[in-house]
mmCIF file of C-alpha atoms and ligand atoms in Angstrom:
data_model
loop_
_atom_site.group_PDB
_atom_site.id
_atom_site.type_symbol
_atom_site.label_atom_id
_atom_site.label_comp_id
_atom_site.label_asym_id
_atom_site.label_seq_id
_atom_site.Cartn_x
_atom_site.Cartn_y
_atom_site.Cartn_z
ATOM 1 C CA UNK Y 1058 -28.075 -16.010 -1.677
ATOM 2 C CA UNK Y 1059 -28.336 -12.480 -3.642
ATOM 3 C CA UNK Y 1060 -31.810 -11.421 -4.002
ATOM 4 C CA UNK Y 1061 -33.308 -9.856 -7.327
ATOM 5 C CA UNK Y 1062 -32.519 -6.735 -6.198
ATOM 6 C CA UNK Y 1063 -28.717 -7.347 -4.893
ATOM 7 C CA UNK Y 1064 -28.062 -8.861 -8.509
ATOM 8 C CA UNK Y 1065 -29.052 -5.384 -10.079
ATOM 9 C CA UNK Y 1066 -27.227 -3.422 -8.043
ATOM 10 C CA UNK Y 1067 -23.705 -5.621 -8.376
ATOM 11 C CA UNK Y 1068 -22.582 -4.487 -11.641
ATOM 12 C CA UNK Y 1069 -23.489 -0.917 -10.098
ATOM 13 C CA UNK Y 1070 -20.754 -1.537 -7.372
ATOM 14 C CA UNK Y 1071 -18.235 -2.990 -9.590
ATOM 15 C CA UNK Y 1072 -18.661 0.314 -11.857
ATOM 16 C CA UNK Y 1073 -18.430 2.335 -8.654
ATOM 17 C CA UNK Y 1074 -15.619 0.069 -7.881
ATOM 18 C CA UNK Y 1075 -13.566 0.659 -11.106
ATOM 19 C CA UNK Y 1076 -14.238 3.906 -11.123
ATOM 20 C CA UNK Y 1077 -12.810 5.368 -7.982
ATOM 21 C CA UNK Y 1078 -10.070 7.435 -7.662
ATOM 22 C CA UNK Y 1079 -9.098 5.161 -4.330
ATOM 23 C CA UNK Y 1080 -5.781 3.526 -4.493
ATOM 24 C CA UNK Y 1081 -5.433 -0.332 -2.326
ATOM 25 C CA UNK Y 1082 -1.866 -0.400 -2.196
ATOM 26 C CA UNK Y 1083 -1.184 -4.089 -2.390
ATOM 27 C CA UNK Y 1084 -4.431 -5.211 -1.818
ATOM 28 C CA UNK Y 1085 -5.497 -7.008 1.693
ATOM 29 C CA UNK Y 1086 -3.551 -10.386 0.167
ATOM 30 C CA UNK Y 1087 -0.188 -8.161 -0.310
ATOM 31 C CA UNK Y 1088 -0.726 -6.020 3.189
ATOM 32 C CA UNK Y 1089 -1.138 -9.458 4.850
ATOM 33 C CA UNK Y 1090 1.896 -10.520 3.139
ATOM 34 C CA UNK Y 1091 4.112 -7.769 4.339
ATOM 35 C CA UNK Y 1092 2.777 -7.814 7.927
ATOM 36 C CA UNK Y 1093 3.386 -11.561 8.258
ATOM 37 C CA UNK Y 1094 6.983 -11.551 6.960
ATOM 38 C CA UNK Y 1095 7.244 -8.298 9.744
ATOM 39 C CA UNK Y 1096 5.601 -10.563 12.247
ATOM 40 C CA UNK Y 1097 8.291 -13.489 11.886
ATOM 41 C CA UNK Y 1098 10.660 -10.739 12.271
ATOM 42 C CA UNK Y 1099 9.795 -9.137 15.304
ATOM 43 C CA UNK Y 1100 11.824 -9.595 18.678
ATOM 44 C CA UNK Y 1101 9.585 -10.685 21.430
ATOM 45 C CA UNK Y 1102 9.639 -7.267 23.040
ATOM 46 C CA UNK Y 1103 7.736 -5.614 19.982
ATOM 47 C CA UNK Y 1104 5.884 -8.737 19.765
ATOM 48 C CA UNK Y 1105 4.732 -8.280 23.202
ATOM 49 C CA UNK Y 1106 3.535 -4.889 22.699
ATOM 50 C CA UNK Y 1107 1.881 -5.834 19.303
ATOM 51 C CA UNK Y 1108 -0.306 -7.991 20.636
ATOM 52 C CA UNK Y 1109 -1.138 -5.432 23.995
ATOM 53 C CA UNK Y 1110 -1.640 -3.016 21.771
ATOM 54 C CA UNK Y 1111 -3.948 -4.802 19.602
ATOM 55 C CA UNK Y 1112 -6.421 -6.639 22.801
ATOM 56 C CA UNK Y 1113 -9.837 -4.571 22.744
ATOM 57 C CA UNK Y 1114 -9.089 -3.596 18.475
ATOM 58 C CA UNK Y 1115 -12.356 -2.148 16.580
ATOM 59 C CA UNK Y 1116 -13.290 -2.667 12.959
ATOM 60 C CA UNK Y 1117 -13.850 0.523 10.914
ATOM 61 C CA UNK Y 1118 -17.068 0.964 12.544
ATOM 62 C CA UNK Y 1119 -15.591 0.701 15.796
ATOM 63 C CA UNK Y 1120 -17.316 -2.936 16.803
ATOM 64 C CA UNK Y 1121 -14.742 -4.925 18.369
ATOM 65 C CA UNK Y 1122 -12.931 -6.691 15.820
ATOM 66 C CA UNK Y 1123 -11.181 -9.934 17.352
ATOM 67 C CA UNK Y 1124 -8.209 -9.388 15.293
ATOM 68 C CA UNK Y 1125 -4.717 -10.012 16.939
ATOM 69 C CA UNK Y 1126 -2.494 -10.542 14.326
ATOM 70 C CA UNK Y 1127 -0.410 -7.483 12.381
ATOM 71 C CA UNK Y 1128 -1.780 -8.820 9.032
ATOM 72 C CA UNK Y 1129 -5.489 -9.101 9.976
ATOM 73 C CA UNK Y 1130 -5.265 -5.388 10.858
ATOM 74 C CA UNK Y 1131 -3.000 -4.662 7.827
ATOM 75 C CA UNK Y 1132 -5.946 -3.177 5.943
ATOM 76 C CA UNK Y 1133 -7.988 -1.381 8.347
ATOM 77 C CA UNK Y 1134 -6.508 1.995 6.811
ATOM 78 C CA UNK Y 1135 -8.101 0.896 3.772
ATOM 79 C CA UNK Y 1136 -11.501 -0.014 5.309
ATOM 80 C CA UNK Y 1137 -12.056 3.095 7.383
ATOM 81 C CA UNK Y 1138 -11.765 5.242 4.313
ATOM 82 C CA UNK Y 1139 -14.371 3.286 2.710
ATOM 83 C CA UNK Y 1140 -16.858 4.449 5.533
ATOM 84 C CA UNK Y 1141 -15.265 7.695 6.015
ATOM 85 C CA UNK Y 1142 -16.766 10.591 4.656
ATOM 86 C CA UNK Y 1143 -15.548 10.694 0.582
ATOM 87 C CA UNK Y 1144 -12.354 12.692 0.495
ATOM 88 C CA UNK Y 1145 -11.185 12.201 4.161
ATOM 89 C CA UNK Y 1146 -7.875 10.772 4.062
ATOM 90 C CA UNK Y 1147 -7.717 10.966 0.356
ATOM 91 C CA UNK Y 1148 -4.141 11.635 0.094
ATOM 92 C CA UNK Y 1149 -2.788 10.098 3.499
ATOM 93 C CA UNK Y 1150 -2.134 6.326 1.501
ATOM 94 C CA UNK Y 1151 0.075 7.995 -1.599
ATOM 95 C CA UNK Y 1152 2.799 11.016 -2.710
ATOM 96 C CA UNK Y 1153 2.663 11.817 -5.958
ATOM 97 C CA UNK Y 1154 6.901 12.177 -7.114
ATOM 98 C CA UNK Y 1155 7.411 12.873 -10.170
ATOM 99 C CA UNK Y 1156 8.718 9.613 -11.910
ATOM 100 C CA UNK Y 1157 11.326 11.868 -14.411
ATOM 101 C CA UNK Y 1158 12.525 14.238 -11.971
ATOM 102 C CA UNK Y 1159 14.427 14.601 -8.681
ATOM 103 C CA UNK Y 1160 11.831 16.712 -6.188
ATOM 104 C CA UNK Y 1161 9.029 14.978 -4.118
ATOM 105 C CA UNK Y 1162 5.450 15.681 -4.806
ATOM 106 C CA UNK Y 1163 3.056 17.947 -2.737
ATOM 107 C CA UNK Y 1164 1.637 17.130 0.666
ATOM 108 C CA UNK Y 1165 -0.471 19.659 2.112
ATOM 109 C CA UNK Y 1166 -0.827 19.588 5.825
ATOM 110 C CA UNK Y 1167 1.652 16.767 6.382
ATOM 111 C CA UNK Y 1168 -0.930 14.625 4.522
ATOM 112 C CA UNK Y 1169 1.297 12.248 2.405
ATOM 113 C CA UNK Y 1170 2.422 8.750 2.948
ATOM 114 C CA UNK Y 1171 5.714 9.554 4.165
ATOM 115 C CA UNK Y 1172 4.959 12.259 6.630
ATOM 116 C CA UNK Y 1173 1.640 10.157 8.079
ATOM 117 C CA UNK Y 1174 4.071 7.227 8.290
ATOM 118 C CA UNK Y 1175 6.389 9.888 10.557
ATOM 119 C CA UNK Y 1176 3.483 11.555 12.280
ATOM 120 C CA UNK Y 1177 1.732 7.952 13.480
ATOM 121 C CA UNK Y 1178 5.066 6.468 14.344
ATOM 122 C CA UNK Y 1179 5.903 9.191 17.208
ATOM 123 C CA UNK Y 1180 2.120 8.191 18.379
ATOM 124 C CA UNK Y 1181 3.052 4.793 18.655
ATOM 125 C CA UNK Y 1182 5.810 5.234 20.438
ATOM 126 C CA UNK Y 1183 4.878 7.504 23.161
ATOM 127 C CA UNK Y 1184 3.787 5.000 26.028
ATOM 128 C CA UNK Y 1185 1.671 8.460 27.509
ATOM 129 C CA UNK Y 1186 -0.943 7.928 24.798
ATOM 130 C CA UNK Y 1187 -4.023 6.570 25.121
ATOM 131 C CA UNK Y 1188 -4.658 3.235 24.327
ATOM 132 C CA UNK Y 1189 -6.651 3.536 21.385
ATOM 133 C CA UNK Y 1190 -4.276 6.406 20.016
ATOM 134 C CA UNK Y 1191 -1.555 3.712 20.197
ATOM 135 C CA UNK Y 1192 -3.508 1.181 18.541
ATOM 136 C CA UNK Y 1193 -4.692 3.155 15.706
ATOM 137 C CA UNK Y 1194 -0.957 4.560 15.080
ATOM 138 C CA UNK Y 1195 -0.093 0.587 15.135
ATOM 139 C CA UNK Y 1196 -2.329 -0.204 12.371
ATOM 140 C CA UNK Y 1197 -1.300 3.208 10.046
ATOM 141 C CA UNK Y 1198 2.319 2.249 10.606
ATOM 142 C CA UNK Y 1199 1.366 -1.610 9.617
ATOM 143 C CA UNK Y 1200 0.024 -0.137 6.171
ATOM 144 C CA UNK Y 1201 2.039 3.063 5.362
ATOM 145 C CA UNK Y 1202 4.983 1.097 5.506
ATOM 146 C CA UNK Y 1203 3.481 -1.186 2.774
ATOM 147 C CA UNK Y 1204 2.166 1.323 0.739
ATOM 148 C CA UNK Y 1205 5.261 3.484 0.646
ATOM 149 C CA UNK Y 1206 6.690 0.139 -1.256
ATOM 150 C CA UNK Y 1207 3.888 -0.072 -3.743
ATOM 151 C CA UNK Y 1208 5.999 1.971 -7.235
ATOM 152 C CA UNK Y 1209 2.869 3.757 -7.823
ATOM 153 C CA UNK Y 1210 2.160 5.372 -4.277
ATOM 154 C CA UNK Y 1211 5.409 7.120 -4.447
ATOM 155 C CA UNK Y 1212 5.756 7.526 -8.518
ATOM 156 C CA UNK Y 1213 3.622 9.314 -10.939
ATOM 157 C CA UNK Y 1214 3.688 10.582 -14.469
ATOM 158 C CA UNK Y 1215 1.283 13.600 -14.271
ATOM 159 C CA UNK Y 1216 -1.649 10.597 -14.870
ATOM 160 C CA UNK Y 1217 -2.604 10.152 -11.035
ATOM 161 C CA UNK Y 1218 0.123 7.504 -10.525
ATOM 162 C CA UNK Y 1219 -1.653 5.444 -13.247
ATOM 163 C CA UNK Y 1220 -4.660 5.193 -12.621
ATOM 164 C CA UNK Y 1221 -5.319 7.418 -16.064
ATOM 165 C CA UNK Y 1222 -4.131 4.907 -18.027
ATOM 166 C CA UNK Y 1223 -6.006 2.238 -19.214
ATOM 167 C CA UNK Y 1224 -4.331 -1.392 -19.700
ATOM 168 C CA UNK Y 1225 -4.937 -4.743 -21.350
ATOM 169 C CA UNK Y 1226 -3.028 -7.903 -20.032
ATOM 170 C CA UNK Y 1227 -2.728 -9.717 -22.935
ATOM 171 C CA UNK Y 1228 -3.216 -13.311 -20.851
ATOM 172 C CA UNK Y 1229 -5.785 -12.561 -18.331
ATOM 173 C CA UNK Y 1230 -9.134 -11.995 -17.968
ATOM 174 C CA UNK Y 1231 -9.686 -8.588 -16.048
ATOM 175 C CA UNK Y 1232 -13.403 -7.645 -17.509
ATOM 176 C CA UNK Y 1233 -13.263 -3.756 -18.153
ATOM 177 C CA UNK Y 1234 -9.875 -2.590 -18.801
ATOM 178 C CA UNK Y 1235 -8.185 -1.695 -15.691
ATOM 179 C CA UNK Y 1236 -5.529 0.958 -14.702
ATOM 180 C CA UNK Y 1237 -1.581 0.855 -14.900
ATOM 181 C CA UNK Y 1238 -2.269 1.766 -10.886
ATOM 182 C CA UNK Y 1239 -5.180 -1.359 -10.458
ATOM 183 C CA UNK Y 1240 -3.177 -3.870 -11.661
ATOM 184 C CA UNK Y 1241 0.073 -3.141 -9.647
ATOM 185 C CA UNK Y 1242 -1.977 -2.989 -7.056
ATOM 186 C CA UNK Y 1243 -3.973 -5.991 -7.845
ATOM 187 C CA UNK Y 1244 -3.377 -8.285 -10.714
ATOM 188 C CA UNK Y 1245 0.357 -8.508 -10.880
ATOM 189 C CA UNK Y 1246 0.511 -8.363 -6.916
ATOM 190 C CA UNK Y 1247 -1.708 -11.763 -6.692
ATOM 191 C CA UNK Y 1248 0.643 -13.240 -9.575
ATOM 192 C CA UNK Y 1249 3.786 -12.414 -7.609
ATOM 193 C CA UNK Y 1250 2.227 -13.870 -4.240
ATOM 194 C CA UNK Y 1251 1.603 -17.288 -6.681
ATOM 195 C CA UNK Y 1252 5.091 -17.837 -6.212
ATOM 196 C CA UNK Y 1253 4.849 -18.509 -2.197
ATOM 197 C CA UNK Y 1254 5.180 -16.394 0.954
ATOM 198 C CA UNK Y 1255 7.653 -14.017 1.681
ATOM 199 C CA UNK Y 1256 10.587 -15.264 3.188
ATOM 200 C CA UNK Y 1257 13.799 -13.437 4.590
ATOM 201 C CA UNK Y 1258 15.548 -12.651 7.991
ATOM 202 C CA UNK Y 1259 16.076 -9.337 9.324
ATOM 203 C CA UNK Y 1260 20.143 -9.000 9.647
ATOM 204 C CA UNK Y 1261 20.752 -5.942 11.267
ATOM 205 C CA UNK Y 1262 19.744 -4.208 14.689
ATOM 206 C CA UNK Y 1263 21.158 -0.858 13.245
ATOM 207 C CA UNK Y 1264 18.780 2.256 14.141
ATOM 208 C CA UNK Y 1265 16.816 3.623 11.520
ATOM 209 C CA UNK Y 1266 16.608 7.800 11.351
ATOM 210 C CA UNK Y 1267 13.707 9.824 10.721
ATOM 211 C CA UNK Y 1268 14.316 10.122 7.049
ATOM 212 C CA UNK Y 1269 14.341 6.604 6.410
ATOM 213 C CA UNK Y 1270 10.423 6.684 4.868
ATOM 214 C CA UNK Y 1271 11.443 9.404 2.393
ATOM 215 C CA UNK Y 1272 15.128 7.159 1.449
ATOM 216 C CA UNK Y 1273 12.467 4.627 0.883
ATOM 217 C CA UNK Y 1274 9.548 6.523 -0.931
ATOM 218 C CA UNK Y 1275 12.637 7.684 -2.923
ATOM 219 C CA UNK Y 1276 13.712 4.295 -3.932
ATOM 220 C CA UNK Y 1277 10.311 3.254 -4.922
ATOM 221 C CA UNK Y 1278 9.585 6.336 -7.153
ATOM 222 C CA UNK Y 1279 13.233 5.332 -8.828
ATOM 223 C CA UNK Y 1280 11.092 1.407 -9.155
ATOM 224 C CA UNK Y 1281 7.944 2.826 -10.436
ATOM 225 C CA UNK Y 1282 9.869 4.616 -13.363
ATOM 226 C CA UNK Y 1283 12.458 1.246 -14.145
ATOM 227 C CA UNK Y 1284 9.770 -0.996 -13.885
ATOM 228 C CA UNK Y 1285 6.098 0.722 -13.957
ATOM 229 C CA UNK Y 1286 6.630 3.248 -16.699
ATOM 230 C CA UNK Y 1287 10.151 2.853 -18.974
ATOM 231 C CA UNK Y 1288 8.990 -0.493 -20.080
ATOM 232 C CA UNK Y 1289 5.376 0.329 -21.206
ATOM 233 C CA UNK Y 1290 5.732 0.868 -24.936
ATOM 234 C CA UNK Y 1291 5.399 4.524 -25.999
ATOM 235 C CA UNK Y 1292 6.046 5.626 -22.983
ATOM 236 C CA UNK Y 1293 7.480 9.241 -22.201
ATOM 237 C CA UNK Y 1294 7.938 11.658 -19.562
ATOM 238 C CA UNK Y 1295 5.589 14.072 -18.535
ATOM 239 C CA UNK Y 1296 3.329 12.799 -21.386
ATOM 240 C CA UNK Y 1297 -0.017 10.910 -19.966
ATOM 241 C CA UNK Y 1298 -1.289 7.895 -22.355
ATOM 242 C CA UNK Y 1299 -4.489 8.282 -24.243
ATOM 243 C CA UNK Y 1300 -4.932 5.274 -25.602
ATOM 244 C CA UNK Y 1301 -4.836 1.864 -23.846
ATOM 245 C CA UNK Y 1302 -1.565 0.262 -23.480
ATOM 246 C CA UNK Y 1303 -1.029 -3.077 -23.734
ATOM 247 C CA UNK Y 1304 0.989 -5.243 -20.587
ATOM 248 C CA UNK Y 1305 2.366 -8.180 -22.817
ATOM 249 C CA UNK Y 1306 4.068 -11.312 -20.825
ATOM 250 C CA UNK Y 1307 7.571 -9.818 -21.026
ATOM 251 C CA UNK Y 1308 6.015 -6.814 -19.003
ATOM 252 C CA UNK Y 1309 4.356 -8.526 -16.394
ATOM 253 C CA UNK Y 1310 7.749 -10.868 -16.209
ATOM 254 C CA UNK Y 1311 9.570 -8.137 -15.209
ATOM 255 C CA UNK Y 1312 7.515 -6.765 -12.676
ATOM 256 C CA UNK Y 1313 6.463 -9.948 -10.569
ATOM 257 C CA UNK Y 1314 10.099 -10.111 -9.317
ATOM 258 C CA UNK Y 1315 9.940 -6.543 -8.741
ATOM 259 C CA UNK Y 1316 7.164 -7.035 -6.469
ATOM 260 C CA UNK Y 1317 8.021 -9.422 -4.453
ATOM 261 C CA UNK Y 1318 11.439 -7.634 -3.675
ATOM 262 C CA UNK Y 1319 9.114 -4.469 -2.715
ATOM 263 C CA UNK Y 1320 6.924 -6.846 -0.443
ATOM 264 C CA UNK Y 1321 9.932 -8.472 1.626
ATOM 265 C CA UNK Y 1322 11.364 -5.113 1.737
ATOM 266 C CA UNK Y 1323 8.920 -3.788 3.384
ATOM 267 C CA UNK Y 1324 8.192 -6.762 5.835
ATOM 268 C CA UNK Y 1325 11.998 -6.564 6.748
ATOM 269 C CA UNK Y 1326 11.617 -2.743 7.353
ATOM 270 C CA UNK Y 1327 8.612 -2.991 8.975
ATOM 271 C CA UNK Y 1328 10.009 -5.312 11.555
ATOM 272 C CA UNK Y 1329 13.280 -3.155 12.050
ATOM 273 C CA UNK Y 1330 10.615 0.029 12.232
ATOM 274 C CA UNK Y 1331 8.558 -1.567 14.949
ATOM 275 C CA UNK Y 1332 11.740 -3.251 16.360
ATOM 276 C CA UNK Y 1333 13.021 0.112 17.177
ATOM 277 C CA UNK Y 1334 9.831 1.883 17.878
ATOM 278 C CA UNK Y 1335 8.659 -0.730 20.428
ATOM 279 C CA UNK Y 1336 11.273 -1.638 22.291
HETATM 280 ZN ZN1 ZN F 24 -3.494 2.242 1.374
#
């Protein structure tokens, strides 16, 4: 039941909500997604591990949090930042590439998708950590992974990776406009997880390098400008929209397919990532 008082304050939080700079890569639905298709990819080694590593998890306020499963824990990056302090990890989620050009966009301190990805990975793999280090590297290598796939964490157009421009889907009902960003993130993600759940085998045992999250973040920037960007009418490079833009069918056609490619891309990935790392 929401009492008098709750009911004024919800359109408060949706405002807050629409308004904040915060990117949800995929959304807890799409995370889930990704971590399940890594899950049925797993060999029972990594499984094994996975599920040591996750006995005695905490929630972002660090109450135990029952979860077991890769995609129950999928989000947690997500949650912590929405008790953290405002600003604290602000930039670990995203890398802002230019969409029309070749070089990769800033990240101070190591504090970029890629690098984090990098920097939690060698955490989770050195069995000298403590427990909880391990865990917590786990659960940041669960959702970098997926983020890194989202176009818009690893594309942007000098307009925050979208989320400065304001769009209309012409057949659904989103209340206030949202952003190019929101509804890659949200909107289009849901429509492409419609179809069913990700389904593909992992093929190959072959050792991934250290570079393999920028190859990857590089192949998604190349996505967010074919699919995110060219196709929006008007658009040009280097040149932020000012007025909304409108996403008709044809656009959000073309990027459901898109999506799901991204999403069992990164399952597969993540599987052959952990694979390797927790052998
Ligand atoms: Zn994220």
């Amino acid at each position: 039941m929401q009492t008098p008082n709750m009911k004024r304050l919800l359109p408060l939080f949706a405002t807050l909500l629409l308004l904040s700079p915060q990117a949800y890569a995929w959304g807890r639905k799409g995370h889930a997604a990704i971590a399940d298709l890594a899950t049925a990819n797993l060999t029972p080694a990594a499984q094994a591990q996975v599920t040591e590593l996750l006995k005695g998890d905490l929630d972002a306020e660090g109450k135990l949090s029952g979860r077991t499963t890769l995609a129950e824990v999928a989000s947690w990056a997500d949650e912590i930042r929405d008790v953290a302090p405002k600003g604290t990890y602000k930039s670990w989620h995203t890398r802002s590439n230019p969409v029309c050009g070749e070089g990769l966009g800033g990240c101070k301190r190591g504090e970029c998708v890629d690098r984090k990805l990098v920097e939690y990975t060698a955490i989770l793999k050195d069995r000298s950590q403590p427990h909880r280090a391990r865990n917590e590297a786990l659960k940041w290598v669960v959702h970098l992974i997926g983020d890194l796939h989202m176009p818009l964490h690893s594309g942007s157009n000098k307009d925050s990776a979208g989320q400065k421009i304001e769009v209309r889907l012409v057949n659904l009902k989103t209340g206030k406009n949202p952003t190019l960003h929101t509804v890659w993130d949200s909107e289009l993600a849901v429509l492409a997880l419609k179809q069913g759940p990700l389904a593909a085998k992992l093929t190959t045992s072959a050792s991934l390098t250290e570079d393999a999250p920028e190859q990857w973040m590089q192949e998604s920037r190349a996505i967010a400008r074919k699919h995110a960007y060219d196709p929006l009418p008007g658009f040009a490079c280097g040149n932020p929209f000012s007025d909304t833009v409108e996403l008709d069918k044809r656009y959000q056609q073309q990027a459901i397919p898109v999506i799901r490619e991204q999403m069992t891309r990164a399952g597969l990935r993540l599987a052959q990532w952990l694979n390797q790392t927790l052998r």
